Amino acid sequence: GQSLEQPSEVTAVEGAIVQINCTYQTSGFYGLSWYQQHDGGAPTFLSYNALDGLEETGRFSSFLSRSDSYGYLLLQELQMKDSASYFCAVRTSPYNNAGNMLTFGGGTRLMVKP
Amino acid sequence: EAQVTQNPRYLITVTGKKLTVTCSQNMNHEYMSWYRQDPGLGLRQIYYSMNVEVTDKGDVPEGYKVSRKEKRNFPLILESPSPNQTSLYFCASKRQGPEGSNQPQHFGDGTRLSIL
């Protein structure tokens, strides 16, 4: 079976740094994605790691360690607008013509306080 | 504007009354998919379509049907809805892209269904 584990909730203050972890056990692994979802909104793509290491995009960075089946999303200089749910998702097939491409974790609700 | 449009956004209905949730994308994407989102379970795939007239089951297909007669449209059909199908539904699309490349999924704004 497939499983992705994330903390259900994280709280941090404005301006701080927060790390959201994701551990996975899947039948195939070809990359880890992160999506952000504000309350009442649609998930939006944040980042993708296929190889080990850190990918940085502005205030957000994502890390992957394939040997540990582990990744994290790092949010720096937190702002109130970062309050949202964050989902990790594993790509389970290397082929673009495969169907079920993503398995999602249960999501982490981030609350940013003033 | 590139977008995935779902209708309706909200629907309250009764057990057994057939309903259809429409999904349309204007990005000429080959791949489309339906997910349901329930608290603590993340997004679970219901059905997906690789292209016109090509559809297949995802992880939780029971009680749902889909069709892909045109590239832009991918409706989700509940022939006989039941209360356990009360959920938040998302349609998504993506382009296939070069083999090995990662193409992010673009999601619609969601449809909240309540089956009484």
Coordinates of C-alpha atoms in Angstrom, one line a residue:
Chain A
G1 CA 0.0 0.0 0.0
Q2 CA 0.9 3.7 -0.1
S3 CA 1.2 5.9 2.9
L4 CA 2.5 9.4 3.5
E5 CA 2.7 10.8 7.0
Q6 CA 2.7 14.5 7.9
P7 CA 1.9 16.3 11.1
S8 CA -1.7 17.3 11.2
E9 CA -1.1 20.8 12.6
V10 CA 1.7 23.2 13.1
T11 CA 1.6 26.7 14.7
A12 CA 4.2 29.4 14.3
V13 CA 4.5 33.1 14.7
E14 CA 4.9 35.7 11.9
G15 CA 8.5 36.1 10.8
A16 CA 9.6 32.7 12.1
I17 CA 10.8 29.6 10.2
V18 CA 8.7 26.4 10.1
Q19 CA 9.5 23.0 8.7
I20 CA 6.8 20.5 7.7
N21 CA 7.9 17.0 7.5
C22 CA 6.7 14.2 5.2
T23 CA 7.7 10.5 5.4
Y24 CA 6.5 8.1 2.8
Q25 CA 6.1 4.4 2.0
T26 CA 5.0 3.9 -1.5
S27 CA 5.3 1.1 -4.1
G28 CA 7.1 3.5 -6.5
F29 CA 8.9 6.8 -5.9
Y30 CA 9.8 9.2 -8.7
G31 CA 9.5 12.5 -6.9
L32 CA 8.0 14.5 -4.0
S33 CA 5.7 17.5 -4.6
W34 CA 4.2 20.0 -2.2
Y35 CA 0.9 21.7 -2.6
Q36 CA -0.6 24.6 -0.7
Q37 CA -4.3 24.9 0.0
H38 CA -6.0 27.9 1.6
D39 CA -9.3 27.3 3.4
G40 CA -12.1 27.1 0.8
G41 CA -9.6 27.2 -2.0
A42 CA -7.9 24.9 -4.6
P43 CA -4.6 23.2 -4.0
T44 CA -1.8 25.0 -5.8
F45 CA 1.6 23.6 -6.7
L46 CA 4.6 24.8 -4.7
S47 CA 7.6 22.6 -5.4
Y48 CA 8.9 19.3 -6.7
N49 CA 12.0 17.3 -5.8
A50 CA 13.1 14.3 -7.8
L51 CA 16.7 14.2 -6.5
D52 CA 18.2 14.4 -3.0
G53 CA 18.9 17.8 -1.7
L54 CA 17.3 21.2 -1.3
E55 CA 15.3 23.2 -3.8
E56 CA 14.7 26.9 -3.1
T57 CA 12.0 29.0 -4.4
G58 CA 11.9 32.4 -2.7
R59 CA 10.8 32.0 0.9
F60 CA 9.9 28.3 0.4
S61 CA 12.4 25.5 0.2
S62 CA 11.8 21.8 -0.2
F63 CA 14.2 19.0 0.8
L64 CA 14.3 15.3 -0.2
S65 CA 16.3 12.3 1.1
R66 CA 15.4 9.2 -0.9
S67 CA 17.4 6.9 1.3
D68 CA 15.4 8.0 4.3
S69 CA 12.0 8.2 2.5
Y70 CA 11.7 11.7 3.9
G71 CA 11.2 15.2 2.8
Y72 CA 10.3 18.5 4.2
L73 CA 8.9 21.9 3.2
L74 CA 10.7 24.9 4.8
L75 CA 8.9 28.2 5.0
Q76 CA 10.9 31.2 6.0
E77 CA 9.9 34.7 7.1
L78 CA 6.4 33.5 7.8
Q79 CA 3.6 35.8 6.8
M80 CA -0.1 35.6 7.9
K81 CA -1.0 34.7 4.3
D82 CA 1.0 31.5 4.7
S83 CA -1.7 30.1 7.0
A84 CA -3.0 27.2 4.9
S85 CA -2.9 23.5 4.6
Y86 CA 0.2 21.9 3.0
F87 CA 0.2 18.5 1.3
C88 CA 3.1 16.4 0.3
A89 CA 2.5 14.1 -2.7
V90 CA 4.6 11.3 -4.1
R91 CA 4.8 10.7 -7.8
T92 CA 4.5 6.9 -8.1
S93 CA 5.3 6.4 -11.8
P94 CA 8.2 7.6 -13.9
Y95 CA 6.1 7.8 -17.0
N96 CA 4.1 10.8 -18.1
N97 CA 1.6 8.5 -19.7
A98 CA 0.8 6.7 -16.5
G99 CA -2.5 7.4 -14.8
N100 CA -2.5 7.7 -11.1
M101 CA 0.5 9.9 -10.9
L102 CA 0.2 11.3 -7.4
T103 CA -0.5 9.9 -3.9
F104 CA -1.2 12.7 -1.4
G105 CA -0.6 12.9 2.3
G106 CA -3.3 13.9 4.7
G107 CA -2.1 17.5 4.9
T108 CA -0.6 19.8 7.6
R109 CA -2.6 22.7 8.7
L110 CA -0.2 25.7 9.4
M111 CA -1.5 28.5 11.6
V112 CA 0.6 31.7 11.6
K113 CA 0.0 33.9 14.6
P114 CA 0.9 37.6 14.9
Chain B
E1 CA -6.9 33.2 -18.1
A2 CA -5.8 29.5 -17.7
Q3 CA -8.2 27.8 -15.5
V4 CA -10.1 24.7 -14.4
T5 CA -13.8 25.4 -13.9
Q6 CA -16.1 23.2 -11.9
N7 CA -19.9 23.5 -11.5
P8 CA -21.7 23.6 -9.2
R9 CA -19.6 24.9 -6.4
Y10 CA -22.0 23.8 -3.8
L11 CA -24.9 21.3 -3.9
I12 CA -27.2 19.8 -1.3
T13 CA -29.2 16.9 -2.6
V14 CA -30.9 13.7 -1.5
T15 CA -29.9 10.0 -1.6
G16 CA -30.5 8.4 -5.0
K17 CA -31.0 11.5 -7.1
K18 CA -28.6 11.4 -10.0
L19 CA -26.2 14.4 -10.3
T20 CA -23.4 15.5 -12.5
V21 CA -20.5 17.8 -11.6
T22 CA -19.0 19.4 -14.6
C23 CA -15.3 20.2 -15.1
S24 CA -13.8 22.1 -18.0
Q25 CA -10.2 23.3 -18.6
N26 CA -9.0 25.8 -21.2
M27 CA -5.3 24.8 -21.3
N28 CA -5.6 22.0 -23.8
H29 CA -4.3 19.5 -21.2
E30 CA -4.4 15.8 -22.0
Y31 CA -4.6 14.6 -18.5
M32 CA -7.6 15.2 -16.2
S33 CA -8.6 13.8 -12.9
W34 CA -11.2 13.8 -10.1
Y35 CA -10.3 13.8 -6.4
R36 CA -12.3 13.8 -3.3
Q37 CA -11.0 15.4 -0.1
D38 CA -12.1 14.3 3.3
P39 CA -10.7 15.6 6.6
G40 CA -7.4 13.9 7.5
L41 CA -7.3 11.8 4.3
G42 CA -5.9 14.3 1.9
L43 CA -6.9 14.0 -1.7
R44 CA -7.9 10.6 -3.0
Q45 CA -8.2 10.0 -6.7
I46 CA -11.6 8.8 -8.0
Y47 CA -11.0 8.6 -11.8
Y48 CA -8.6 9.9 -14.3
S49 CA -8.4 10.4 -18.1
M50 CA -5.2 10.3 -20.1
N51 CA -6.9 11.7 -23.2
V52 CA -10.3 11.8 -25.1
E53 CA -12.2 8.5 -24.7
V54 CA -9.5 7.1 -22.3
T55 CA -10.6 6.9 -18.7
D56 CA -9.6 4.6 -15.8
K57 CA -10.2 4.1 -12.1
G58 CA -8.3 5.7 -9.4
D59 CA -8.2 4.7 -5.8
V60 CA -11.9 5.2 -4.8
P61 CA -14.0 4.8 -8.0
E62 CA -17.0 3.0 -6.4
G63 CA -20.3 4.9 -6.9
Y64 CA -18.9 7.3 -9.6
K65 CA -18.7 7.4 -13.4
V66 CA -16.9 9.7 -15.7
S67 CA -16.7 10.4 -19.4
R68 CA -14.2 12.2 -21.7
K69 CA -15.9 12.9 -25.0
E70 CA -14.0 16.1 -25.5
K71 CA -10.5 17.1 -24.5
R72 CA -11.7 20.1 -22.4
N73 CA -14.5 18.4 -20.4
F74 CA -14.4 15.7 -17.8
P75 CA -17.8 15.4 -15.9
L76 CA -18.2 13.4 -12.8
I77 CA -21.5 11.5 -12.5
L78 CA -23.1 10.1 -9.4
E79 CA -25.8 7.8 -10.6
S80 CA -27.3 7.1 -7.2
P81 CA -25.6 9.3 -4.6
S82 CA -25.3 8.1 -1.0
P83 CA -24.5 10.0 2.2
N84 CA -20.9 8.6 2.2
Q85 CA -20.3 10.5 -0.9
T86 CA -20.7 13.8 1.0
S87 CA -17.3 15.4 0.4
L88 CA -15.3 18.1 -1.3
Y89 CA -14.5 17.3 -4.9
F90 CA -11.7 18.7 -7.0
C91 CA -11.1 18.4 -10.7
A92 CA -7.5 18.7 -11.9
S93 CA -5.7 18.8 -15.2
K94 CA -2.1 18.7 -16.4
R95 CA -0.2 18.6 -19.7
Q96 CA 1.7 15.5 -20.4
G97 CA 5.0 17.2 -21.2
P98 CA 8.3 15.6 -22.2
E99 CA 8.8 12.1 -20.8
G100 CA 10.4 12.3 -17.4
S101 CA 9.5 16.0 -16.8
N102 CA 7.3 17.0 -13.9
Q103 CA 4.1 18.8 -14.9
P104 CA 2.1 20.2 -11.9
Q105 CA -1.6 19.6 -11.7
H106 CA -3.9 22.6 -11.9
F107 CA -6.9 22.3 -9.7
G108 CA -10.4 23.7 -9.9
D109 CA -12.0 25.6 -7.0
G110 CA -13.8 22.6 -5.7
T111 CA -17.4 21.4 -5.4
R112 CA -18.9 20.8 -2.0
L113 CA -21.5 18.0 -2.2
S114 CA -23.8 17.2 0.7
I115 CA -25.9 14.1 0.2
L116 CA -28.8 13.8 2.7

